[in-house]
Amino acid sequence: MDEHSIEDAPESLDEPALRRIRAVATFLDESVEIPGIGYRIGADPILGVLPVAGDLVSAGLSVYIVAEAANLGVPLTTLVRMLANVAVDTVVGSVPVIGTLFDAVFKANVKNVKLVEDHLESVAASADDGFERGPVKIEIDEE
């Protein structure tokens, strides 16, 4: 996963929260490189080997990323997409053998962090477009 920073991000951005969700996503999806082929897997497919409990632990950590995204101001539509990624990862990942392979490839958490970063980048870009945002005050002269 890229460790790029959000340039020109709003001053209110909770950078520690962004670092935390990146760390959790890396742990779950890309923490170990498979020697010889350079492909990375994480704890998610490894936890998936444990029936039910492993998938539930993984899903709980994935939902943490969604909760942090909500705290960062990610819109509801994006949060729903993120929850759909978690649901697909959990349901398909719970299928014996095939689910473990799916977990190694699907990488729902990396996808979800990318959705958060895309949202934060769009917020930063709209803040730099030169338009002042905020409440509009309309005054009416009564003459």
PDB file of C-alpha atoms in Angstrom:
ATOM      1  CA  MET A   1       0.000   0.000   0.000  1.00  0.00           C
ATOM      2  CA  ASP A   2       1.247   3.467  -0.808  1.00  0.00           C
ATOM      3  CA  GLU A   3       2.325   5.566   2.126  1.00  0.00           C
ATOM      4  CA  HIS A   4       1.662   8.778   0.216  1.00  0.00           C
ATOM      5  CA  SER A   5       0.565  11.728   2.254  1.00  0.00           C
ATOM      6  CA  ILE A   6      -2.446  13.844   1.584  1.00  0.00           C
ATOM      7  CA  GLU A   7      -0.999  17.033   0.193  1.00  0.00           C
ATOM      8  CA  ASP A   8      -2.845  20.236   0.955  1.00  0.00           C
ATOM      9  CA  ALA A   9      -5.180  18.309   3.248  1.00  0.00           C
ATOM     10  CA  PRO A  10      -7.492  20.293   5.467  1.00  0.00           C
ATOM     11  CA  GLU A  11      -5.901  21.345   8.733  1.00  0.00           C
ATOM     12  CA  SER A  12      -8.646  19.481  10.577  1.00  0.00           C
ATOM     13  CA  LEU A  13      -7.474  16.123   9.127  1.00  0.00           C
ATOM     14  CA  ASP A  14      -6.791  13.598  11.860  1.00  0.00           C
ATOM     15  CA  GLU A  15      -3.458  12.359  10.491  1.00  0.00           C
ATOM     16  CA  PRO A  16      -2.915   9.848  13.334  1.00  0.00           C
ATOM     17  CA  ALA A  17      -6.257   8.217  12.417  1.00  0.00           C
ATOM     18  CA  LEU A  18      -5.169   7.995   8.785  1.00  0.00           C
ATOM     19  CA  ARG A  19      -1.881   6.390   9.854  1.00  0.00           C
ATOM     20  CA  ARG A  20      -3.789   3.921  12.060  1.00  0.00           C
ATOM     21  CA  ILE A  21      -6.118   2.749   9.304  1.00  0.00           C
ATOM     22  CA  ARG A  22      -3.181   2.402   6.913  1.00  0.00           C
ATOM     23  CA  ALA A  23      -1.363   0.293   9.519  1.00  0.00           C
ATOM     24  CA  VAL A  24      -4.385  -1.949  10.123  1.00  0.00           C
ATOM     25  CA  ALA A  25      -4.932  -2.409   6.377  1.00  0.00           C
ATOM     26  CA  THR A  26      -1.259  -3.251   5.860  1.00  0.00           C
ATOM     27  CA  PHE A  27      -1.353  -5.735   8.758  1.00  0.00           C
ATOM     28  CA  LEU A  28      -4.462  -7.455   7.394  1.00  0.00           C
ATOM     29  CA  ASP A  29      -3.667  -7.401   3.670  1.00  0.00           C
ATOM     30  CA  GLU A  30       0.034  -6.810   2.938  1.00  0.00           C
ATOM     31  CA  SER A  31       2.269  -7.368   5.966  1.00  0.00           C
ATOM     32  CA  VAL A  32       4.290 -10.338   4.645  1.00  0.00           C
ATOM     33  CA  GLU A  33       6.036 -10.667   1.299  1.00  0.00           C
ATOM     34  CA  ILE A  34       6.012 -14.144  -0.218  1.00  0.00           C
ATOM     35  CA  PRO A  35       9.655 -14.887  -1.110  1.00  0.00           C
ATOM     36  CA  GLY A  36      10.437 -15.437  -4.743  1.00  0.00           C
ATOM     37  CA  ILE A  37       7.299 -13.905  -6.220  1.00  0.00           C
ATOM     38  CA  GLY A  38       7.175 -10.549  -4.429  1.00  0.00           C
ATOM     39  CA  TYR A  39       3.444 -10.823  -3.670  1.00  0.00           C
ATOM     40  CA  ARG A  40       2.287  -9.563  -0.284  1.00  0.00           C
ATOM     41  CA  ILE A  41      -0.320 -11.114   1.998  1.00  0.00           C
ATOM     42  CA  GLY A  42      -1.403 -10.195   5.482  1.00  0.00           C
ATOM     43  CA  ALA A  43      -3.060 -11.602   8.556  1.00  0.00           C
ATOM     44  CA  ASP A  44      -6.501 -11.781   6.913  1.00  0.00           C
ATOM     45  CA  PRO A  45      -5.899 -14.992   4.921  1.00  0.00           C
ATOM     46  CA  ILE A  46      -3.888 -16.439   7.814  1.00  0.00           C
ATOM     47  CA  LEU A  47      -6.693 -15.726  10.303  1.00  0.00           C
ATOM     48  CA  GLY A  48      -9.125 -17.201   7.778  1.00  0.00           C
ATOM     49  CA  VAL A  49      -7.585 -20.617   8.382  1.00  0.00           C
ATOM     50  CA  LEU A  50      -9.278 -20.604  11.811  1.00  0.00           C
ATOM     51  CA  PRO A  51     -12.932 -21.490  11.170  1.00  0.00           C
ATOM     52  CA  VAL A  52     -15.415 -18.744  12.099  1.00  0.00           C
ATOM     53  CA  ALA A  53     -13.277 -17.091  14.822  1.00  0.00           C
ATOM     54  CA  GLY A  54     -10.538 -16.012  12.416  1.00  0.00           C
ATOM     55  CA  ASP A  55     -13.003 -14.481   9.985  1.00  0.00           C
ATOM     56  CA  LEU A  56     -14.821 -12.662  12.803  1.00  0.00           C
ATOM     57  CA  VAL A  57     -11.584 -11.183  14.168  1.00  0.00           C
ATOM     58  CA  SER A  58     -10.603 -10.072  10.692  1.00  0.00           C
ATOM     59  CA  ALA A  59     -14.062  -8.573  10.076  1.00  0.00           C
ATOM     60  CA  GLY A  60     -13.875  -6.699  13.391  1.00  0.00           C
ATOM     61  CA  LEU A  61     -10.573  -5.115  12.438  1.00  0.00           C
ATOM     62  CA  SER A  62     -11.976  -4.256   9.011  1.00  0.00           C
ATOM     63  CA  VAL A  63     -14.998  -2.561  10.584  1.00  0.00           C
ATOM     64  CA  TYR A  64     -12.571  -0.504  12.700  1.00  0.00           C
ATOM     65  CA  ILE A  65     -11.249   0.998   9.443  1.00  0.00           C
ATOM     66  CA  VAL A  66     -14.814   1.898   8.428  1.00  0.00           C
ATOM     67  CA  ALA A  67     -15.468   3.489  11.839  1.00  0.00           C
ATOM     68  CA  GLU A  68     -12.315   5.608  11.575  1.00  0.00           C
ATOM     69  CA  ALA A  69     -13.372   6.600   8.057  1.00  0.00           C
ATOM     70  CA  ALA A  70     -16.701   7.822   9.440  1.00  0.00           C
ATOM     71  CA  ASN A  71     -14.802   9.879  12.039  1.00  0.00           C
ATOM     72  CA  LEU A  72     -12.710  11.371   9.225  1.00  0.00           C
ATOM     73  CA  GLY A  73     -15.899  12.622   7.554  1.00  0.00           C
ATOM     74  CA  VAL A  74     -16.136  10.111   4.719  1.00  0.00           C
ATOM     75  CA  PRO A  75     -19.622  10.350   3.166  1.00  0.00           C
ATOM     76  CA  LEU A  76     -22.266   7.704   3.788  1.00  0.00           C
ATOM     77  CA  THR A  77     -22.185   6.404   0.207  1.00  0.00           C
ATOM     78  CA  THR A  78     -18.469   5.655   0.530  1.00  0.00           C
ATOM     79  CA  LEU A  79     -18.963   4.087   3.965  1.00  0.00           C
ATOM     80  CA  VAL A  80     -21.598   1.780   2.447  1.00  0.00           C
ATOM     81  CA  ARG A  81     -19.137   0.765  -0.303  1.00  0.00           C
ATOM     82  CA  MET A  82     -16.548   0.080   2.380  1.00  0.00           C
ATOM     83  CA  LEU A  83     -18.988  -2.057   4.377  1.00  0.00           C
ATOM     84  CA  ALA A  84     -19.849  -3.957   1.184  1.00  0.00           C
ATOM     85  CA  ASN A  85     -16.133  -4.697   0.694  1.00  0.00           C
ATOM     86  CA  VAL A  86     -15.939  -5.990   4.275  1.00  0.00           C
ATOM     87  CA  ALA A  87     -19.081  -8.107   3.811  1.00  0.00           C
ATOM     88  CA  VAL A  88     -17.803  -9.686   0.590  1.00  0.00           C
ATOM     89  CA  ASP A  89     -14.420 -10.332   2.191  1.00  0.00           C
ATOM     90  CA  THR A  90     -16.029 -11.917   5.258  1.00  0.00           C
ATOM     91  CA  VAL A  91     -18.630 -14.047   3.479  1.00  0.00           C
ATOM     92  CA  VAL A  92     -16.443 -15.343   0.651  1.00  0.00           C
ATOM     93  CA  GLY A  93     -13.434 -15.536   2.961  1.00  0.00           C
ATOM     94  CA  SER A  94     -15.297 -17.899   5.269  1.00  0.00           C
ATOM     95  CA  VAL A  95     -15.509 -20.611   2.579  1.00  0.00           C
ATOM     96  CA  PRO A  96     -12.888 -23.259   3.408  1.00  0.00           C
ATOM     97  CA  VAL A  97      -9.721 -23.174   1.239  1.00  0.00           C
ATOM     98  CA  ILE A  98     -11.183 -21.002  -1.532  1.00  0.00           C
ATOM     99  CA  GLY A  99     -11.927 -18.269   1.008  1.00  0.00           C
ATOM    100  CA  THR A 100      -8.320 -18.178   2.186  1.00  0.00           C
ATOM    101  CA  LEU A 101      -7.131 -17.739  -1.394  1.00  0.00           C
ATOM    102  CA  PHE A 102      -9.789 -15.076  -1.954  1.00  0.00           C
ATOM    103  CA  ASP A 103      -8.634 -13.184   1.168  1.00  0.00           C
ATOM    104  CA  ALA A 104      -5.086 -13.174  -0.170  1.00  0.00           C
ATOM    105  CA  VAL A 105      -6.207 -11.567  -3.444  1.00  0.00           C
ATOM    106  CA  PHE A 106      -9.255  -9.375  -2.697  1.00  0.00           C
ATOM    107  CA  LYS A 107      -7.583  -7.101  -0.094  1.00  0.00           C
ATOM    108  CA  ALA A 108     -10.735  -5.312   1.056  1.00  0.00           C
ATOM    109  CA  ASN A 109      -8.878  -3.237   3.646  1.00  0.00           C
ATOM    110  CA  VAL A 110      -6.395  -1.789   1.169  1.00  0.00           C
ATOM    111  CA  LYS A 111      -9.344  -0.957  -1.115  1.00  0.00           C
ATOM    112  CA  ASN A 112     -11.136   0.735   1.778  1.00  0.00           C
ATOM    113  CA  VAL A 113      -8.137   2.858   2.746  1.00  0.00           C
ATOM    114  CA  LYS A 114      -7.855   3.897  -0.918  1.00  0.00           C
ATOM    115  CA  LEU A 115     -11.504   5.010  -0.814  1.00  0.00           C
ATOM    116  CA  VAL A 116     -10.755   7.103   2.296  1.00  0.00           C
ATOM    117  CA  GLU A 117      -7.657   8.623   0.708  1.00  0.00           C
ATOM    118  CA  ASP A 118      -9.572   9.418  -2.498  1.00  0.00           C
ATOM    119  CA  HIS A 119     -12.218  11.220  -0.463  1.00  0.00           C
ATOM    120  CA  LEU A 120      -9.631  13.205   1.502  1.00  0.00           C
ATOM    121  CA  GLU A 121      -7.813  14.146  -1.706  1.00  0.00           C
ATOM    122  CA  SER A 122     -11.061  15.381  -3.268  1.00  0.00           C
ATOM    123  CA  VAL A 123     -11.782  17.452  -0.150  1.00  0.00           C
ATOM    124  CA  ALA A 124      -8.293  18.940  -0.334  1.00  0.00           C
ATOM    125  CA  ALA A 125      -8.699  19.673  -4.061  1.00  0.00           C
ATOM    126  CA  SER A 126     -12.056  21.378  -3.570  1.00  0.00           C
ATOM    127  CA  ALA A 127     -10.586  23.481  -0.747  1.00  0.00           C
ATOM    128  CA  ASP A 128      -7.925  24.731  -3.170  1.00  0.00           C
ATOM    129  CA  ASP A 129     -10.270  25.644  -6.043  1.00  0.00           C
ATOM    130  CA  GLY A 130     -10.397  29.282  -4.972  1.00  0.00           C
ATOM    131  CA  PHE A 131     -14.038  29.307  -3.973  1.00  0.00           C
ATOM    132  CA  GLU A 132     -14.892  30.275  -0.450  1.00  0.00           C
ATOM    133  CA  ARG A 133     -17.189  27.766   1.186  1.00  0.00           C
ATOM    134  CA  GLY A 134     -19.497  28.414   4.077  1.00  0.00           C
ATOM    135  CA  PRO A 135     -22.840  29.902   4.910  1.00  0.00           C
ATOM    136  CA  VAL A 136     -24.321  32.425   2.538  1.00  0.00           C
ATOM    137  CA  LYS A 137     -25.717  35.586   4.020  1.00  0.00           C
ATOM    138  CA  ILE A 138     -28.423  37.371   2.079  1.00  0.00           C
ATOM    139  CA  GLU A 139     -29.399  40.854   3.106  1.00  0.00           C
ATOM    140  CA  ILE A 140     -32.661  42.365   1.955  1.00  0.00           C
ATOM    141  CA  ASP A 141     -33.044  46.134   2.026  1.00  0.00           C
ATOM    142  CA  GLU A 142     -36.518  47.180   3.019  1.00  0.00           C
ATOM    143  CA  GLU A 143     -37.117  50.552   1.388  1.00  0.00           C
TER     144      GLU A 143
END
